[in-house]
């Protein structure tokens, strides 16, 4: 639980009780007397995948920086998850990745990772968050609009109705947080209320996932915890991943770009995996027993709503974060970590405002700072995904794509380069560590014949 003196900010309402909403609720208890989470789905103590997070059926990733933030917010969470069966491992030693140039080195990187089922992670966080006496959960209800005083530029609450049916009522708030994820309708609500709708940047590589859950045999456990075969434009449109999750299970996710839709029929699912160059993926299917049907997930475009560009027409007392602000192609595993970073951005901003007790201008400043947290992961995801589109990217994006391709070409034979790449990937370091003179010299040298054996 977050302690410390309150600033007298009053009542905060969070639209959405998923990962981003829960972390935001935890942060806001330091500043608000009451925090209300409004969630469409009925939430239970069980770990059933709920309609609001269909992506929970698929492989999930948590970058190291995101894991550090979670441990700061909820001390002991990593060990709690480990006790529930979520393994902790060195990212380099136990996560073999097949890149277009060959296998990544199986050397220790010093970066500790943990693989888990999304529902397990969310259930553990939710239990801790809802234990706080100042937090109220209103589940089974949907936010259907904003409440605002006539002629003013700030919201003063939200319109809420039961998810099944019924007339909306107003829930008053001193601050409204949109954490509704991909399904957020905020741009439409703003337009309907006569406010400016944000512009939206979209990069769509036409990705799709198909995933299935398997038992992990107790005998002869593999020498890896997770594994991946990358897709990479324009020549490698198919890939896959396997993650060991709690309960000695494997989540196997097959992925396709540029319209290469992975199949959902079990026999075709197995054939797709067998055709990949990473043998571990087919091995998991062959050795495990299926525990679920094959489930498909599409609509994986990168989409960034530019609330930071609204400037003077920004709506005050209204903050947007997580996937409601920017969704990334989940193949890069960035979304949860970016949401965690944005929760810390909001915390630090409110701490600076605590002495004044004033929320005026907070929303506008937050959206600009949140945009800073998006820029690097957006560049990483879209510079790759733009390679699947027919349009020619700008010169800067082309340069990033070219340099990234050079890095990946050398990674299989250069453990130190791979360690640096992973530090950037996990958002622990900025891209400058890939631009030092000796790294440049290594990256610009002719690639060595790739390693094809795992």
CSV table of C-alpha atoms in Angstrom, one decimal:
chain,number,residue,atom,x,y,z
A,1,UNK,CA,0.0,0.0,0.0
A,2,UNK,CA,1.1,3.5,-0.7
A,3,UNK,CA,1.4,5.7,2.3
A,4,UNK,CA,2.2,9.4,2.9
A,5,UNK,CA,0.1,12.5,3.5
A,6,UNK,CA,-2.7,13.3,1.2
A,7,UNK,CA,-2.8,16.5,-0.9
A,8,UNK,CA,-6.6,16.9,-0.6
A,9,UNK,CA,-7.1,16.2,-4.3
A,10,UNK,CA,-10.5,14.5,-3.5
A,11,UNK,CA,-12.0,11.8,-5.6
A,12,UNK,CA,-10.3,10.1,-8.6
A,13,UNK,CA,-12.2,7.8,-11.1
A,14,UNK,CA,-10.3,5.3,-13.2
A,15,UNK,CA,-12.1,3.9,-16.3
A,16,UNK,CA,-10.8,0.4,-16.7
A,17,UNK,CA,-9.7,-2.2,-14.1
A,18,UNK,CA,-7.0,-3.9,-16.1
A,19,UNK,CA,-3.2,-3.7,-15.7
A,20,UNK,CA,-2.8,0.0,-16.4
A,21,UNK,CA,-5.9,0.9,-14.3
A,22,UNK,CA,-4.7,-1.2,-11.3
A,23,UNK,CA,-1.2,0.4,-11.3
A,24,UNK,CA,-2.8,3.9,-11.6
A,25,UNK,CA,-5.1,3.2,-8.7
A,26,UNK,CA,-2.2,2.1,-6.5
A,27,UNK,CA,-0.4,5.4,-7.3
A,28,UNK,CA,-3.4,7.6,-6.7
A,29,UNK,CA,-4.0,6.4,-3.2
A,30,UNK,CA,-1.0,8.6,-2.2
A,31,UNK,CA,-2.9,11.7,-3.3
A,32,UNK,CA,-6.6,11.2,-3.2
A,33,UNK,CA,-9.0,10.4,-0.4
A,34,UNK,CA,-11.1,8.1,-2.6
A,35,UNK,CA,-10.2,6.2,-5.8
A,36,UNK,CA,-13.0,4.4,-7.7
A,37,UNK,CA,-12.2,1.8,-10.5
A,38,UNK,CA,-15.0,1.3,-13.0
A,39,UNK,CA,-14.7,-1.9,-15.0
A,40,UNK,CA,-17.1,-3.4,-17.6
A,41,UNK,CA,-16.3,-7.1,-16.7
A,42,UNK,CA,-17.3,-8.8,-13.6
A,43,UNK,CA,-14.1,-9.6,-11.7
A,44,UNK,CA,-13.7,-12.6,-9.5
A,45,UNK,CA,-11.0,-14.2,-7.4
A,46,UNK,CA,-10.5,-16.8,-10.2
A,47,UNK,CA,-8.0,-16.5,-13.0
A,48,UNK,CA,-10.4,-17.0,-15.9
A,49,UNK,CA,-9.6,-14.9,-19.0
A,50,UNK,CA,-12.2,-12.2,-19.1
A,51,UNK,CA,-13.8,-10.6,-22.2
A,52,UNK,CA,-11.9,-7.3,-21.7
A,53,UNK,CA,-8.5,-8.9,-22.1
A,54,UNK,CA,-8.8,-11.5,-24.9
A,55,UNK,CA,-5.1,-11.1,-25.5
A,56,UNK,CA,-4.5,-12.9,-22.2
A,57,UNK,CA,-4.7,-16.2,-24.1
A,58,UNK,CA,-1.4,-15.4,-25.8
A,59,UNK,CA,2.2,-15.1,-24.8
A,60,UNK,CA,3.0,-12.0,-22.7
A,61,UNK,CA,6.2,-10.3,-21.9
A,62,UNK,CA,7.3,-8.0,-19.2
A,63,UNK,CA,10.4,-5.9,-19.8
A,64,UNK,CA,12.9,-5.7,-17.0
A,65,UNK,CA,12.2,-2.0,-16.3
A,66,UNK,CA,8.5,-2.8,-16.0
A,67,UNK,CA,9.3,-5.7,-13.6
A,68,UNK,CA,11.4,-3.3,-11.5
A,69,UNK,CA,8.5,-0.9,-11.2
A,70,UNK,CA,6.1,-3.6,-10.2
A,71,UNK,CA,8.5,-4.7,-7.5
A,72,UNK,CA,8.8,-1.1,-6.3
A,73,UNK,CA,5.0,-0.7,-6.2
A,74,UNK,CA,4.3,-4.2,-4.7
A,75,UNK,CA,7.3,-5.5,-2.8
A,76,UNK,CA,7.7,-9.3,-2.9
A,77,UNK,CA,5.5,-9.7,-6.0
A,78,UNK,CA,8.2,-11.4,-8.0
A,79,UNK,CA,8.7,-14.0,-5.3
A,80,UNK,CA,4.9,-14.4,-4.9
A,81,UNK,CA,4.6,-15.2,-8.6
A,82,UNK,CA,7.6,-17.5,-8.5
A,83,UNK,CA,6.0,-19.4,-5.6
A,84,UNK,CA,2.9,-19.7,-7.9
A,85,UNK,CA,5.1,-21.3,-10.5
A,86,UNK,CA,6.1,-18.3,-12.7
A,87,UNK,CA,9.8,-19.0,-13.4
A,88,UNK,CA,12.6,-16.4,-13.0
A,89,UNK,CA,15.6,-16.7,-15.3
A,90,UNK,CA,18.4,-14.9,-17.0
A,91,UNK,CA,17.1,-13.5,-20.3
A,92,UNK,CA,20.1,-14.5,-22.3
A,93,UNK,CA,20.8,-17.9,-20.9
A,94,UNK,CA,17.3,-19.3,-20.9
A,95,UNK,CA,15.5,-17.4,-23.7
A,96,UNK,CA,17.0,-18.6,-27.1
A,97,UNK,CA,15.8,-16.4,-29.9
A,98,UNK,CA,16.1,-17.2,-33.6
A,99,UNK,CA,16.8,-14.0,-35.5
A,100,UNK,CA,17.0,-13.8,-39.3
A,101,UNK,CA,20.8,-14.0,-38.9
A,102,UNK,CA,20.8,-17.0,-36.5
A,103,UNK,CA,20.5,-17.8,-32.8
A,104,UNK,CA,21.2,-15.3,-30.1
A,105,UNK,CA,24.1,-16.2,-27.7
A,106,UNK,CA,23.2,-18.4,-24.8
A,107,UNK,CA,25.3,-16.2,-22.4
A,108,UNK,CA,24.1,-14.7,-19.2
A,109,UNK,CA,23.1,-11.1,-19.6
A,110,UNK,CA,22.5,-10.3,-15.9
A,111,UNK,CA,18.9,-9.3,-16.9
A,112,UNK,CA,16.4,-11.3,-14.8
A,113,UNK,CA,13.2,-12.1,-16.5
A,114,UNK,CA,10.0,-13.8,-15.4
A,115,UNK,CA,7.4,-15.5,-17.5
A,116,UNK,CA,3.8,-15.7,-16.3
A,117,UNK,CA,0.2,-16.1,-17.3
A,118,UNK,CA,-1.4,-12.6,-17.8
A,119,UNK,CA,-4.4,-13.6,-15.7
A,120,UNK,CA,-2.1,-14.8,-12.8
A,121,UNK,CA,-0.2,-11.5,-12.8
A,122,UNK,CA,-3.4,-9.4,-12.9
A,123,UNK,CA,-5.1,-11.4,-10.2
A,124,UNK,CA,-2.2,-11.0,-7.8
A,125,UNK,CA,-1.9,-7.2,-8.4
A,126,UNK,CA,-5.7,-6.8,-8.2
A,127,UNK,CA,-5.7,-8.5,-4.8
A,128,UNK,CA,-3.1,-6.1,-3.4
A,129,UNK,CA,-4.7,-3.0,-4.9
A,130,UNK,CA,-8.2,-3.7,-3.8
A,131,UNK,CA,-7.0,-4.3,-0.2
A,132,UNK,CA,-6.4,-0.6,0.1
A,133,UNK,CA,-9.3,1.0,2.1
A,134,UNK,CA,-9.5,4.1,-0.1
A,135,UNK,CA,-10.1,2.1,-3.3
A,136,UNK,CA,-13.6,1.0,-4.5
A,137,UNK,CA,-14.2,-1.3,-7.4
A,138,UNK,CA,-17.4,-0.9,-9.4
A,139,UNK,CA,-17.3,-3.8,-11.7
A,140,UNK,CA,-20.0,-4.9,-14.1
A,141,UNK,CA,-20.5,-1.3,-15.1
A,142,UNK,CA,-19.5,0.6,-18.3
A,143,UNK,CA,-18.4,4.2,-18.7
A,144,UNK,CA,-20.5,5.6,-21.5
A,145,UNK,CA,-19.4,9.3,-21.6
A,146,UNK,CA,-17.9,12.3,-19.9
A,147,UNK,CA,-19.6,14.8,-17.6
A,148,UNK,CA,-18.5,18.4,-17.9
A,149,UNK,CA,-19.8,21.8,-16.7
A,150,UNK,CA,-21.4,23.8,-19.6
A,151,UNK,CA,-18.9,26.1,-21.3
A,152,UNK,CA,-15.9,24.8,-19.3
A,153,UNK,CA,-12.7,23.1,-20.4
A,154,UNK,CA,-12.5,20.4,-17.7
A,155,UNK,CA,-14.5,17.3,-16.9
A,156,UNK,CA,-16.1,16.8,-13.5
A,157,UNK,CA,-17.0,13.1,-13.8
A,158,UNK,CA,-18.2,10.3,-16.0
A,159,UNK,CA,-21.5,8.8,-17.1
A,160,UNK,CA,-21.8,5.2,-15.9
A,161,UNK,CA,-24.5,2.5,-16.4
A,162,UNK,CA,-24.7,-1.2,-15.7
A,163,UNK,CA,-23.0,-3.3,-18.4
A,164,UNK,CA,-26.2,-5.3,-19.0
A,165,UNK,CA,-28.7,-2.4,-19.4
A,166,UNK,CA,-30.0,0.7,-17.6
A,167,UNK,CA,-29.9,4.4,-17.6
A,168,UNK,CA,-26.6,6.2,-17.0
A,169,UNK,CA,-25.8,8.1,-13.8
A,170,UNK,CA,-23.1,10.6,-13.1
A,171,UNK,CA,-20.1,9.7,-10.9
A,172,UNK,CA,-18.5,13.0,-9.9
A,173,UNK,CA,-14.7,13.1,-9.9
A,174,UNK,CA,-11.9,15.6,-9.4
A,175,UNK,CA,-9.7,13.6,-11.8
A,176,UNK,CA,-10.7,11.1,-14.5
A,177,UNK,CA,-8.2,8.5,-15.8
A,178,UNK,CA,-8.9,6.7,-19.1
A,179,UNK,CA,-7.3,3.3,-18.8
A,180,UNK,CA,-9.8,1.4,-20.9
A,181,UNK,CA,-7.2,0.0,-23.3
A,182,UNK,CA,-7.7,-0.7,-27.0
A,183,UNK,CA,-11.4,-0.4,-26.6
A,184,UNK,CA,-11.4,3.2,-25.3
A,185,UNK,CA,-14.0,5.4,-27.0
A,186,UNK,CA,-12.6,8.6,-25.6
A,187,UNK,CA,-11.8,10.2,-29.0
A,188,UNK,CA,-15.5,9.8,-30.0
A,189,UNK,CA,-16.7,11.2,-26.6
A,190,UNK,CA,-14.5,14.2,-27.0
A,191,UNK,CA,-15.9,14.9,-30.5
A,192,UNK,CA,-19.5,14.4,-29.3
A,193,UNK,CA,-18.9,16.9,-26.5
A,194,UNK,CA,-17.6,19.5,-29.0
A,195,UNK,CA,-14.0,19.2,-27.9
A,196,UNK,CA,-11.0,18.5,-30.2
A,197,UNK,CA,-10.5,14.9,-31.2
A,198,UNK,CA,-6.8,13.8,-31.1
A,199,UNK,CA,-5.0,12.9,-34.3
A,200,UNK,CA,-4.0,9.2,-34.5
A,201,UNK,CA,-0.8,7.7,-35.9
A,202,UNK,CA,-1.3,4.1,-37.1
A,203,UNK,CA,1.2,1.6,-38.4
A,204,UNK,CA,-0.4,-1.7,-39.3
A,205,UNK,CA,1.7,-4.7,-40.2
A,206,UNK,CA,-1.4,-6.9,-40.4
A,207,UNK,CA,-0.2,-9.1,-37.7
A,208,UNK,CA,-2.2,-11.9,-36.1
A,209,UNK,CA,-1.6,-14.4,-33.3
A,210,UNK,CA,-2.9,-17.9,-32.8
A,211,UNK,CA,-2.2,-19.5,-29.4
A,212,UNK,CA,-2.8,-22.7,-27.5
A,213,UNK,CA,-2.1,-23.8,-23.9
A,214,UNK,CA,-0.3,-27.1,-23.3
A,215,UNK,CA,0.9,-29.1,-20.3
A,216,UNK,CA,4.7,-29.2,-19.8
A,217,UNK,CA,5.9,-32.8,-19.2
A,218,UNK,CA,7.6,-33.4,-15.9
A,219,UNK,CA,10.2,-35.7,-17.4
A,220,UNK,CA,13.2,-34.2,-19.2
A,221,UNK,CA,12.4,-30.5,-18.9
A,222,UNK,CA,13.9,-28.3,-21.7
A,223,UNK,CA,17.1,-26.3,-21.3
A,224,UNK,CA,15.1,-23.1,-21.9
A,225,UNK,CA,12.2,-21.3,-20.3
A,226,UNK,CA,11.0,-19.2,-23.2
A,227,UNK,CA,11.9,-19.2,-26.9
A,228,UNK,CA,11.1,-17.1,-30.0
A,229,UNK,CA,11.4,-17.1,-33.7
A,230,UNK,CA,11.3,-13.5,-34.9
A,231,UNK,CA,9.3,-12.3,-37.8
A,232,UNK,CA,11.2,-9.6,-39.8
A,233,UNK,CA,10.2,-7.6,-42.8
A,234,UNK,CA,10.2,-8.1,-45.7
A,235,UNK,CA,11.4,-11.8,-45.9
A,236,UNK,CA,10.3,-13.5,-42.6
A,237,UNK,CA,6.5,-13.2,-42.3
A,238,UNK,CA,6.0,-16.2,-39.9
A,239,UNK,CA,7.2,-16.8,-36.4
A,240,UNK,CA,6.3,-18.2,-33.1
A,241,UNK,CA,7.0,-18.2,-29.4
A,242,UNK,CA,6.7,-20.5,-26.4
A,243,UNK,CA,6.5,-19.3,-22.8
A,244,UNK,CA,6.7,-21.4,-19.6
A,245,UNK,CA,4.0,-20.1,-17.3
A,246,UNK,CA,2.7,-21.0,-13.8
A,247,UNK,CA,1.3,-24.5,-13.3
A,248,UNK,CA,3.9,-26.1,-15.4
A,249,UNK,CA,2.3,-25.1,-18.7
A,250,UNK,CA,3.4,-23.8,-22.0
A,251,UNK,CA,1.7,-21.0,-24.0
A,252,UNK,CA,2.5,-21.6,-27.6
A,253,UNK,CA,1.8,-18.5,-29.9
A,254,UNK,CA,2.2,-18.6,-33.6
A,255,UNK,CA,2.3,-15.3,-35.4
A,256,UNK,CA,2.1,-14.0,-38.9
A,257,UNK,CA,2.7,-10.6,-40.5
A,258,UNK,CA,1.5,-9.1,-43.7
A,259,UNK,CA,-1.7,-11.1,-43.7
A,260,UNK,CA,-0.1,-14.5,-43.0
A,261,UNK,CA,-2.9,-15.5,-40.6
A,262,UNK,CA,-1.9,-18.4,-38.4
A,263,UNK,CA,-4.4,-21.3,-38.5
A,264,UNK,CA,-6.8,-22.2,-35.7
A,265,UNK,CA,-7.5,-25.8,-36.8
A,266,UNK,CA,-5.3,-28.0,-34.5
A,267,UNK,CA,-3.7,-30.0,-37.4
A,268,UNK,CA,-2.9,-26.9,-39.4
A,269,UNK,CA,-1.6,-25.2,-36.2
A,270,UNK,CA,0.8,-28.0,-35.7
A,271,UNK,CA,1.9,-27.9,-39.4
A,272,UNK,CA,2.5,-24.2,-39.2
A,273,UNK,CA,4.8,-24.7,-36.1
A,274,UNK,CA,6.6,-27.6,-37.8
A,275,UNK,CA,7.5,-25.4,-40.8
A,276,UNK,CA,9.3,-22.9,-38.6
A,277,UNK,CA,13.1,-23.0,-38.2
A,278,UNK,CA,12.9,-22.9,-34.4
A,279,UNK,CA,12.5,-26.6,-33.5
A,280,UNK,CA,11.6,-25.8,-29.8
A,281,UNK,CA,8.2,-24.6,-30.9
A,282,UNK,CA,7.1,-27.8,-32.6
A,283,UNK,CA,8.7,-29.8,-29.7
A,284,UNK,CA,6.5,-28.1,-27.2
A,285,UNK,CA,3.4,-29.0,-29.2
A,286,UNK,CA,4.6,-32.6,-29.7
A,287,UNK,CA,5.5,-33.2,-26.1
A,288,UNK,CA,2.7,-31.3,-24.4
A,289,UNK,CA,-1.0,-32.1,-24.0
A,290,UNK,CA,-3.4,-29.4,-25.2
A,291,UNK,CA,-5.4,-27.7,-22.5
A,292,UNK,CA,-7.3,-25.3,-24.6
A,293,UNK,CA,-8.6,-24.7,-28.1
A,294,UNK,CA,-6.5,-22.6,-30.5
A,295,UNK,CA,-7.5,-19.0,-30.1
A,296,UNK,CA,-6.8,-16.2,-32.6
A,297,UNK,CA,-6.2,-12.5,-31.9
A,298,UNK,CA,-6.0,-9.9,-34.6
A,299,UNK,CA,-6.2,-6.1,-34.6
A,300,UNK,CA,-2.5,-5.8,-33.6
A,301,UNK,CA,-1.8,-2.4,-35.2
A,302,UNK,CA,0.4,0.2,-33.5
A,303,UNK,CA,-1.9,3.1,-32.7
A,304,UNK,CA,-0.9,6.3,-31.0
A,305,UNK,CA,-3.6,8.9,-30.1
A,306,UNK,CA,-1.8,12.2,-29.9
A,307,UNK,CA,-3.4,13.8,-26.8
A,308,UNK,CA,-0.1,15.6,-26.3
A,309,UNK,CA,-0.8,17.6,-29.5
A,310,UNK,CA,-4.1,19.1,-28.3
A,311,UNK,CA,-2.2,22.0,-26.6
A,312,UNK,CA,-4.6,24.8,-25.6
A,313,UNK,CA,-7.7,22.8,-26.5
A,314,UNK,CA,-6.7,20.0,-24.1
A,315,UNK,CA,-9.5,18.9,-21.7
A,316,UNK,CA,-8.4,19.3,-18.1
A,317,UNK,CA,-8.9,16.9,-15.2
A,318,UNK,CA,-8.7,14.1,-17.8
A,319,UNK,CA,-5.7,11.8,-18.2
A,320,UNK,CA,-5.2,9.1,-20.8
A,321,UNK,CA,-2.6,6.3,-20.3
A,322,UNK,CA,-1.7,2.7,-21.2
A,323,UNK,CA,-3.2,1.2,-24.3
A,324,UNK,CA,-5.9,3.9,-24.3
A,325,UNK,CA,-3.1,6.3,-25.2
A,326,UNK,CA,-0.9,4.0,-27.4
A,327,UNK,CA,-1.2,0.4,-28.4
A,328,UNK,CA,1.9,-1.4,-29.6
A,329,UNK,CA,2.1,-4.5,-31.7
A,330,UNK,CA,2.3,-7.0,-28.8
A,331,UNK,CA,5.0,-9.1,-30.5
A,332,UNK,CA,7.5,-6.6,-29.1
A,333,UNK,CA,6.2,-7.1,-25.5
A,334,UNK,CA,6.3,-3.3,-24.6
A,335,UNK,CA,2.7,-2.5,-23.6
A,336,UNK,CA,2.7,-3.4,-19.9
A,337,UNK,CA,6.1,-1.9,-19.2
A,338,UNK,CA,5.1,1.4,-20.9
A,339,UNK,CA,1.9,1.5,-18.8
A,340,UNK,CA,4.0,1.0,-15.7
A,341,UNK,CA,6.4,3.8,-16.7
A,342,UNK,CA,3.4,6.1,-17.2
A,343,UNK,CA,2.1,5.3,-13.7
A,344,UNK,CA,5.4,6.5,-12.3
A,345,UNK,CA,5.2,9.6,-14.5
A,346,UNK,CA,1.8,10.4,-13.0
A,347,UNK,CA,3.1,9.7,-9.4
A,348,UNK,CA,6.1,12.1,-9.8
A,349,UNK,CA,3.9,14.8,-11.3
A,350,UNK,CA,1.4,14.7,-8.5
A,351,UNK,CA,4.1,14.7,-5.9
A,352,UNK,CA,5.4,17.9,-7.4
A,353,UNK,CA,1.8,19.4,-7.3
A,354,UNK,CA,1.1,18.2,-3.7
A,355,UNK,CA,2.3,21.4,-2.0
A,356,UNK,CA,-0.1,23.5,-4.0
A,357,UNK,CA,-3.0,21.1,-3.8
A,358,UNK,CA,-4.0,22.2,-7.3
A,359,UNK,CA,-4.8,19.9,-10.3
A,360,UNK,CA,-5.0,22.7,-12.9
A,361,UNK,CA,-2.7,22.0,-15.8
A,362,UNK,CA,-1.7,18.5,-14.5
A,363,UNK,CA,-3.5,16.7,-17.4
A,364,UNK,CA,-1.7,18.7,-20.1
A,365,UNK,CA,1.7,18.3,-18.5
A,366,UNK,CA,1.1,14.6,-18.0
A,367,UNK,CA,0.2,13.9,-21.7
A,368,UNK,CA,3.4,15.6,-22.8
A,369,UNK,CA,5.5,13.5,-20.4
A,370,UNK,CA,3.6,10.4,-21.3
A,371,UNK,CA,4.4,11.0,-24.9
A,372,UNK,CA,8.1,10.9,-24.0
A,373,UNK,CA,7.6,7.5,-22.5
A,374,UNK,CA,6.1,6.3,-25.8
A,375,UNK,CA,8.6,7.6,-28.3
A,376,UNK,CA,11.4,5.0,-28.0
A,377,UNK,CA,9.2,1.9,-27.9
A,378,UNK,CA,7.1,3.4,-30.7
A,379,UNK,CA,10.2,3.9,-32.8
A,380,UNK,CA,11.4,0.3,-32.1
A,381,UNK,CA,8.0,-1.2,-33.0
A,382,UNK,CA,7.1,0.9,-36.0
A,383,UNK,CA,10.5,1.0,-37.7
A,384,UNK,CA,10.2,-2.7,-38.0
A,385,UNK,CA,6.5,-2.9,-38.8
A,386,UNK,CA,6.7,-0.2,-41.5
A,387,UNK,CA,8.7,-2.8,-43.5
A,388,UNK,CA,5.4,-4.7,-44.1
A,389,UNK,CA,3.6,-1.7,-45.6
A,390,UNK,CA,3.7,-0.7,-49.2
A,391,UNK,CA,4.5,2.9,-48.4
A,392,UNK,CA,8.1,4.1,-48.2
A,393,UNK,CA,9.0,5.3,-44.7
A,394,UNK,CA,10.8,8.5,-44.1
A,395,UNK,CA,14.6,8.8,-44.2
A,396,UNK,CA,15.0,8.7,-40.4
A,397,UNK,CA,12.9,5.5,-40.1
A,398,UNK,CA,14.8,3.9,-43.0
A,399,UNK,CA,18.1,4.7,-41.2
A,400,UNK,CA,16.8,3.1,-38.0
A,401,UNK,CA,15.7,0.0,-39.9
A,402,UNK,CA,19.0,-0.3,-41.6
A,403,UNK,CA,21.0,0.1,-38.4
A,404,UNK,CA,18.8,-2.4,-36.6
A,405,UNK,CA,19.3,-4.9,-39.4
A,406,UNK,CA,23.0,-4.5,-39.0
A,407,UNK,CA,22.8,-5.0,-35.3
A,408,UNK,CA,20.8,-8.2,-35.7
A,409,UNK,CA,23.1,-9.5,-38.3
A,410,UNK,CA,26.0,-9.4,-35.8
A,411,UNK,CA,24.1,-10.4,-32.6
A,412,UNK,CA,24.5,-14.2,-33.1
A,413,UNK,CA,28.4,-14.0,-32.9
A,414,UNK,CA,28.7,-11.1,-30.5
A,415,UNK,CA,27.5,-11.7,-26.9
A,416,UNK,CA,28.4,-8.2,-25.7
A,417,UNK,CA,26.5,-6.6,-28.6
A,418,UNK,CA,23.5,-8.8,-27.7
A,419,UNK,CA,23.7,-7.8,-24.1
A,420,UNK,CA,23.6,-4.1,-25.1
A,421,UNK,CA,20.7,-4.8,-27.5
A,422,UNK,CA,18.8,-6.5,-24.6
A,423,UNK,CA,19.4,-3.6,-22.3
A,424,UNK,CA,17.7,-1.2,-24.8
A,425,UNK,CA,15.0,-3.7,-25.5
A,426,UNK,CA,14.2,-4.0,-21.8
A,427,UNK,CA,14.2,-0.2,-21.5
A,428,UNK,CA,17.0,-0.2,-19.0
A,429,UNK,CA,19.3,1.8,-21.2
A,430,UNK,CA,18.8,4.3,-24.1
A,431,UNK,CA,19.8,3.5,-27.6
A,432,UNK,CA,23.1,5.5,-27.2
A,433,UNK,CA,24.8,2.3,-25.9
A,434,UNK,CA,24.4,0.9,-29.4
A,435,UNK,CA,26.1,3.9,-30.9
A,436,UNK,CA,29.5,3.9,-29.1
A,437,UNK,CA,32.6,3.8,-31.3
A,438,UNK,CA,33.5,0.2,-30.7
A,439,UNK,CA,29.9,-0.9,-31.3
A,440,UNK,CA,29.7,1.1,-34.5
A,441,UNK,CA,32.9,-0.6,-35.7
A,442,UNK,CA,31.5,-4.0,-34.9
A,443,UNK,CA,28.1,-3.3,-36.5
A,444,UNK,CA,29.5,-1.9,-39.7
A,445,UNK,CA,31.9,-4.8,-40.3
A,446,UNK,CA,30.8,-7.6,-42.7
A,447,UNK,CA,28.5,-10.1,-40.9
A,448,UNK,CA,30.0,-13.5,-40.0
A,449,UNK,CA,28.2,-16.6,-41.2
A,450,UNK,CA,25.2,-17.0,-38.9
A,451,UNK,CA,24.8,-19.8,-36.3
A,452,UNK,CA,21.9,-22.0,-37.5
A,453,UNK,CA,22.0,-24.5,-34.6
A,454,UNK,CA,20.3,-23.7,-31.3
